[in-house]
Short mmCIF file of N, CA and C in Angstrom, two decimals:
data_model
loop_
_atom_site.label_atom_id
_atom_site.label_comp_id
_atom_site.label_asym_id
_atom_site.label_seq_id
_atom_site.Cartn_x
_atom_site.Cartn_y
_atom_site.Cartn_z
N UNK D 89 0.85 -1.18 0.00
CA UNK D 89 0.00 0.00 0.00
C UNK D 89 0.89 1.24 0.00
N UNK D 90 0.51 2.07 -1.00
CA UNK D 90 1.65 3.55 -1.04
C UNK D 90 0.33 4.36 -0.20
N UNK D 91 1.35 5.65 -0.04
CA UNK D 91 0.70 6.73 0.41
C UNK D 91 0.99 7.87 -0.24
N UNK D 92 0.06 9.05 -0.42
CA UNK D 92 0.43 10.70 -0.60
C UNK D 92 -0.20 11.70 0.64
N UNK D 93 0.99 12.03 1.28
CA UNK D 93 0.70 12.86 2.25
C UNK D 93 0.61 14.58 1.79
N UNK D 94 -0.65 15.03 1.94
CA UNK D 94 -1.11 16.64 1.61
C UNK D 94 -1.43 17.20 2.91
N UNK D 95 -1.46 18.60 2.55
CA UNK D 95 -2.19 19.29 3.79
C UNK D 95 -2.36 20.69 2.81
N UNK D 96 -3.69 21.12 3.30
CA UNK D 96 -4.10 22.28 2.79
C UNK D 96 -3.17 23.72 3.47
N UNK D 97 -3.39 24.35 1.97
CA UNK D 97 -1.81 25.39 2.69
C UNK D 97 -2.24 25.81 3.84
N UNK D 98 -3.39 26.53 4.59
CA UNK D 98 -3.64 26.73 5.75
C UNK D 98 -3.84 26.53 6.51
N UNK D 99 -3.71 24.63 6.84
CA UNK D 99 -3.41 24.10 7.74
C UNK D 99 -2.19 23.40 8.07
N UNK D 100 -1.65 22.93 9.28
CA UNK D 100 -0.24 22.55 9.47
C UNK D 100 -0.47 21.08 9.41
N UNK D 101 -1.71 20.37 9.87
CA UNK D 101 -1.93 19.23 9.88
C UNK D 101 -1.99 17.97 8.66
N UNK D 102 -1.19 17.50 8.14
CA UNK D 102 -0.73 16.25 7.24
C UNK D 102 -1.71 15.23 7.53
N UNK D 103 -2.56 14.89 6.01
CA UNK D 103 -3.45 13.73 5.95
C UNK D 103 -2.81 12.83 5.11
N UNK D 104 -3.34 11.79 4.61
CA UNK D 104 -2.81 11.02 3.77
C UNK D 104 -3.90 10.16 2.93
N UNK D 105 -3.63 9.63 1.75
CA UNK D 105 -4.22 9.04 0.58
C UNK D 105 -3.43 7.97 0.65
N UNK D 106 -4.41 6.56 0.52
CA UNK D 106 -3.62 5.16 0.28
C UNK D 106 -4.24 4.92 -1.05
N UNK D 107 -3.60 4.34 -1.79
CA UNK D 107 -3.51 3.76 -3.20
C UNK D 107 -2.55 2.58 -3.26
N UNK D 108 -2.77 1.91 -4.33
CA UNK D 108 -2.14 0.52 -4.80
C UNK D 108 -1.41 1.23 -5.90
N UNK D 109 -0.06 0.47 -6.14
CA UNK D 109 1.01 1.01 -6.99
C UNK D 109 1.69 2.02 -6.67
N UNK D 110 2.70 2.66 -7.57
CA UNK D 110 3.96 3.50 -7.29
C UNK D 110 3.69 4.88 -8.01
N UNK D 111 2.40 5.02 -8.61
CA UNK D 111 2.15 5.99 -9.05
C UNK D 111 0.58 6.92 -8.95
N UNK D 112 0.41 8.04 -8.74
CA UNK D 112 -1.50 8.35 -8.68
C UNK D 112 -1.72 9.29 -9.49
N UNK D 113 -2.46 9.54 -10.13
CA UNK D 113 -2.67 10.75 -11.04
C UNK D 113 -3.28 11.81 -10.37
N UNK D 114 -2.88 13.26 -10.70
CA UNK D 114 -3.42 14.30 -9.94
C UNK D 114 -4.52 14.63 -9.42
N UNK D 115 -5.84 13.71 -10.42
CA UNK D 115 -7.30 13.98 -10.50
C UNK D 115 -7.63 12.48 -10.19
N UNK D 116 -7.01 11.61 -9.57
CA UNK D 116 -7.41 10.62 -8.88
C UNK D 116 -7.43 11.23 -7.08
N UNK D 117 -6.30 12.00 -6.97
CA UNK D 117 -5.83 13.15 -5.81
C UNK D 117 -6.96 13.52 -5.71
N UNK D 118 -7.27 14.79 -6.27
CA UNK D 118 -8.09 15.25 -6.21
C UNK D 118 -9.65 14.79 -5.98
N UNK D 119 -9.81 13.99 -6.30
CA UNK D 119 -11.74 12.86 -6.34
C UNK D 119 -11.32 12.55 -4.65
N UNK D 120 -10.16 11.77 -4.57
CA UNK D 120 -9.73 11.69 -3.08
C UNK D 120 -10.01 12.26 -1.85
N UNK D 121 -9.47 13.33 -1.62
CA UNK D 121 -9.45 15.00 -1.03
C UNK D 121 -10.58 15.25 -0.62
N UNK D 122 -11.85 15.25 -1.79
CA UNK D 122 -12.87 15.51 -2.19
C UNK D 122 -13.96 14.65 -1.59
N UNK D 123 -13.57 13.41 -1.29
CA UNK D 123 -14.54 11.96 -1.14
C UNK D 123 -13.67 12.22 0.66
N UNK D 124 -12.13 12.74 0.86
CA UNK D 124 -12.09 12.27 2.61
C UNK D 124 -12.69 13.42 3.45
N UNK D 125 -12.72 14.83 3.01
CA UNK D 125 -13.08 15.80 3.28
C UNK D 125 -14.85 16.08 3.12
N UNK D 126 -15.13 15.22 2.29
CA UNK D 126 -16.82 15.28 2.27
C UNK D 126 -16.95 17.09 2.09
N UNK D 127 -16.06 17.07 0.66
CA UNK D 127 -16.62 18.48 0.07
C UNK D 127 -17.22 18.19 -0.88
N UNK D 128 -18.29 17.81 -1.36
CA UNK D 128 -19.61 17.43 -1.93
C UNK D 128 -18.92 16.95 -3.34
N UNK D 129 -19.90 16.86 -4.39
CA UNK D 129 -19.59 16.24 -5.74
C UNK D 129 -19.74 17.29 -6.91
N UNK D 130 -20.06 18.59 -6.73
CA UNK D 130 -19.73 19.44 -7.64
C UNK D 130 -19.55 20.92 -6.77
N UNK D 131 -18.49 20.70 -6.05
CA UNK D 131 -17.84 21.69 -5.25
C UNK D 131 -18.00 23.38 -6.18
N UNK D 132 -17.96 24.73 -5.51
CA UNK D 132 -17.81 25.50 -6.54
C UNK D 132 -16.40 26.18 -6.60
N UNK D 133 -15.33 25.37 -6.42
CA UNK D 133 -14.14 25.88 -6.22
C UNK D 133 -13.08 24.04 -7.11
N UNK D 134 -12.00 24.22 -7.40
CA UNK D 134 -11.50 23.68 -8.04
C UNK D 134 -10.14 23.31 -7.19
N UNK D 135 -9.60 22.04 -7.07
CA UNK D 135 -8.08 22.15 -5.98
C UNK D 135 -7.18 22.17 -6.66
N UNK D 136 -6.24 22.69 -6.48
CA UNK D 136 -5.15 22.77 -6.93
C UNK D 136 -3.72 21.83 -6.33
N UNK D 137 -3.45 20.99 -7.03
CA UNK D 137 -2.30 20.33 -6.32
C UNK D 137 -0.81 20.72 -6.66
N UNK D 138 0.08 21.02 -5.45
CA UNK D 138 1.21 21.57 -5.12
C UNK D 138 2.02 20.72 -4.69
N UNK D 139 3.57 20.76 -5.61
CA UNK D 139 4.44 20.42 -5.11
C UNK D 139 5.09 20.49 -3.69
N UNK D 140 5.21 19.64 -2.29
CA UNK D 140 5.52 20.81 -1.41
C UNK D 140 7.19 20.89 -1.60
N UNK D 141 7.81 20.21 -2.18
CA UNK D 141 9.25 20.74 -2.39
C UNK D 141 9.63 22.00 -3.25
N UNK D 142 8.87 21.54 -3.77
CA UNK D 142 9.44 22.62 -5.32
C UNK D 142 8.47 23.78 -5.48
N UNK D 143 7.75 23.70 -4.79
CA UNK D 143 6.26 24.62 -5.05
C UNK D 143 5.57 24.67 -5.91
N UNK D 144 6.06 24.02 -6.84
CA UNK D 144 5.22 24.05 -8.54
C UNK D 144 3.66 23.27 -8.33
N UNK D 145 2.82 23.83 -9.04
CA UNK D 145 1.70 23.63 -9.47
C UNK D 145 1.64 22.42 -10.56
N UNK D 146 0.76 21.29 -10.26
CA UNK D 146 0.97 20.02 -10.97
C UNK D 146 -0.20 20.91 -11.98
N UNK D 147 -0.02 20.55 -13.43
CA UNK D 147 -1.13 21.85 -14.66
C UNK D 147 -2.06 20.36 -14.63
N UNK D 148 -1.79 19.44 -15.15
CA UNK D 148 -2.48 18.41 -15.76
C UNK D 148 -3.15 17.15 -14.94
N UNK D 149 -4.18 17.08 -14.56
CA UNK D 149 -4.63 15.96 -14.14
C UNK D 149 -4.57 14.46 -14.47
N UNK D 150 -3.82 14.41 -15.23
CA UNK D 150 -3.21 12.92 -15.87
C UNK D 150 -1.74 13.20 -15.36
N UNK D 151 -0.87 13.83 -14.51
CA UNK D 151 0.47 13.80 -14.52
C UNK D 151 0.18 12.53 -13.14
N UNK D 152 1.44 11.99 -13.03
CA UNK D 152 1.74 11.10 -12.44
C UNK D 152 2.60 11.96 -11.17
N UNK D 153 2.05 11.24 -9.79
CA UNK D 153 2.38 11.64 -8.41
C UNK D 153 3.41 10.36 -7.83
N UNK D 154 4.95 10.52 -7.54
CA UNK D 154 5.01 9.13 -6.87
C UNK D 154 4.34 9.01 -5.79
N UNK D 155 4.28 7.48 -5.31
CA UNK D 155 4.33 7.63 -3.74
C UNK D 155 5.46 8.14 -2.81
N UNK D 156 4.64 8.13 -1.69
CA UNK D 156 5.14 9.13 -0.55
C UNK D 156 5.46 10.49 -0.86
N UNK D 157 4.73 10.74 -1.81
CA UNK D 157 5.44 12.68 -1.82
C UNK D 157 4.32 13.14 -1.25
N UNK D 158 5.16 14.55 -0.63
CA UNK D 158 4.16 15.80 0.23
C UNK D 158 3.47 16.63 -0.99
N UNK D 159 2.81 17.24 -1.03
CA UNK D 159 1.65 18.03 -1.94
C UNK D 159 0.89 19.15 -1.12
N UNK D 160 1.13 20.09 -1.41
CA UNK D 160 -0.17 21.29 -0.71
C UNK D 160 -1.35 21.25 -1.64
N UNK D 161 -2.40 21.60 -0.78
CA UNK D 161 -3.49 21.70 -1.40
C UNK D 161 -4.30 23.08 -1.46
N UNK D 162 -4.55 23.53 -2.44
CA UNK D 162 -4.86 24.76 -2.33
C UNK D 162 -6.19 24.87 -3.33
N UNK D 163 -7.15 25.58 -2.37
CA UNK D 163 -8.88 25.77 -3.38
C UNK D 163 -8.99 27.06 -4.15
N UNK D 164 -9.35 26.72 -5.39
CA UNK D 164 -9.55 27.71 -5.91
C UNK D 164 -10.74 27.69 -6.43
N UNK D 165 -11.39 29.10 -6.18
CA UNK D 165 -12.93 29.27 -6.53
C UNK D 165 -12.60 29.47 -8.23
N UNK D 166 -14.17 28.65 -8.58
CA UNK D 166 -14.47 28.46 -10.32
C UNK D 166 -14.47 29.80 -10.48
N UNK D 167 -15.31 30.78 -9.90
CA UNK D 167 -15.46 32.32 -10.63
C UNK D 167 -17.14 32.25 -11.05
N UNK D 168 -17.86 31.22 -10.82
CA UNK D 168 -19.16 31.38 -10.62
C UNK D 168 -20.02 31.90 -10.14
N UNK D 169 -19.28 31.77 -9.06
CA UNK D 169 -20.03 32.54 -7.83
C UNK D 169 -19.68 34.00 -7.58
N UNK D 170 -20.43 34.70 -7.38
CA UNK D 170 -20.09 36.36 -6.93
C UNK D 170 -20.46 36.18 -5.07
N UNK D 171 -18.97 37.09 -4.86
CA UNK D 171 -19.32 37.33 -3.29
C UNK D 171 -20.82 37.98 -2.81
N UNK D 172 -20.65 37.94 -1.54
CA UNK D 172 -21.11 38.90 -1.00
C UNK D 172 -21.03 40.49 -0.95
N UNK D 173 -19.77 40.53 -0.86
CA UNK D 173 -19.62 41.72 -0.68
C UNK D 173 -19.33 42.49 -2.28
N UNK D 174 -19.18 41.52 -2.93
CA UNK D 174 -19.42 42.12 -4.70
C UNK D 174 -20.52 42.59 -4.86
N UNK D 175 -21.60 41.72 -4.58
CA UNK D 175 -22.85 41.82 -5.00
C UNK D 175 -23.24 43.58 -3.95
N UNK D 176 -22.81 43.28 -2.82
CA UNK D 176 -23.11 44.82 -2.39
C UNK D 176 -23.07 45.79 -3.01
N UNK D 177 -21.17 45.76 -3.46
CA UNK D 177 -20.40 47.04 -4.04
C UNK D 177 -21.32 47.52 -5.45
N UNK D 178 -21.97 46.70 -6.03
CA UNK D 178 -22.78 46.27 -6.82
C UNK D 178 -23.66 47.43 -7.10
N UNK D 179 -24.38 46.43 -5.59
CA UNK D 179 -26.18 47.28 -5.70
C UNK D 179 -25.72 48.64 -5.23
N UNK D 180 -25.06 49.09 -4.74
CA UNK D 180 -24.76 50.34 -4.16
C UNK D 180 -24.64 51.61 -5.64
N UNK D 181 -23.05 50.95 -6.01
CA UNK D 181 -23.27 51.41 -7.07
C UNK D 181 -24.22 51.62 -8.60
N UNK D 182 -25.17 51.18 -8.39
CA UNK D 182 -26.18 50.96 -9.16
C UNK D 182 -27.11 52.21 -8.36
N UNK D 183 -27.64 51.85 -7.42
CA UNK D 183 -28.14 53.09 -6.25
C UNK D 183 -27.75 54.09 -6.68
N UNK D 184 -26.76 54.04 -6.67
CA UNK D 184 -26.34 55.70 -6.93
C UNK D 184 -25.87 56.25 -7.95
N UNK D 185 -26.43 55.48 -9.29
CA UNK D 185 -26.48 55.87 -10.71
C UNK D 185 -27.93 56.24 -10.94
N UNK D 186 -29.19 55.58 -10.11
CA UNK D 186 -29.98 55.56 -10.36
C UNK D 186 -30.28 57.54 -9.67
N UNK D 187 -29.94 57.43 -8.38
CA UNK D 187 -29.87 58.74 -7.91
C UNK D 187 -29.57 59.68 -8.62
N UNK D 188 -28.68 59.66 -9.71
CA UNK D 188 -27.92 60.66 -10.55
C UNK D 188 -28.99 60.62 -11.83
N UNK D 189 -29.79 59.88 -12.42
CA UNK D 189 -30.22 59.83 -13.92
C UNK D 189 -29.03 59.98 -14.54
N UNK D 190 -28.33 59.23 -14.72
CA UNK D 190 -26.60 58.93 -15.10
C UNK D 190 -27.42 57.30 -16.06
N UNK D 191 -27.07 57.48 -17.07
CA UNK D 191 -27.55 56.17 -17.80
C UNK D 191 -26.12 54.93 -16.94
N UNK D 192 -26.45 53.71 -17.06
CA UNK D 192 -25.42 52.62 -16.28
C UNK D 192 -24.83 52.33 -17.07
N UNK D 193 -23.48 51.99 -16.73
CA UNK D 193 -22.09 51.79 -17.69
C UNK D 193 -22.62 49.83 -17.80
N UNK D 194 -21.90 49.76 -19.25
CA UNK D 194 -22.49 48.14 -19.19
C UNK D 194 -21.82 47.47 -18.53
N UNK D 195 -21.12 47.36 -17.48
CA UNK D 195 -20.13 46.24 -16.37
C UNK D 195 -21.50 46.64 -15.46
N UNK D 196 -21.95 47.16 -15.36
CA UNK D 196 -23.14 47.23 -14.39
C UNK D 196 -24.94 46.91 -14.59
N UNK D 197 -24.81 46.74 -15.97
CA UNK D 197 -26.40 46.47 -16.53
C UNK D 197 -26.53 44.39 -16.07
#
């Protein structure tokens, strides 16, 4: 049984992934992560897997991970979602185009 030990960059605490063979693919990692963490099945953020030696960003979900290497894990939001506090800066500014009879710039229609 191999292992890949990760930890999300903002935590200090090291989990681990068991797999069969000497090799895992990034997006086998990832389904992993995803299935031990019980962050649902169409998350709105995307993970990113990190070298922790080298710091590099693995690009491809077919690259090959040996066993026993460290990996950071880092979430990155799809861009689907608008904050909260976007959506404020938002309506505000909209408010106060409407206040003006100022026709709305189209980043705001």
């Amino acid at each position: 049984m191999s292992v890949i030990h990760y930890k999300f960059r903002n935590n200090s605490k090291h989990d681990t992934i068991q797999f069969d063979g000497s090799y895992i693919t990034v997006g086998e990692i990832k389904q992993a992560i995803l299935g031990q963490k019980k962050m649902g099945k169409a998350p709105d953020f995307t993970l990113q897997i990190i070298n922790a030696q080298t710091h590099e960003a693995y690009k491809d979900d077919n690259q090959l991970i040996p066993r026993n290497a460290d990996v950071t894990v880092k979430r990155i939001p799809t861009g689907n979602k608008v904050s909260k506090s976007q959506l404020a800066a938002q309506s505000k500014s909209i408010d106060m185009y409407k206040m003006s009879n100022t026709p709305l710039p189209r980043t705001l229609r």
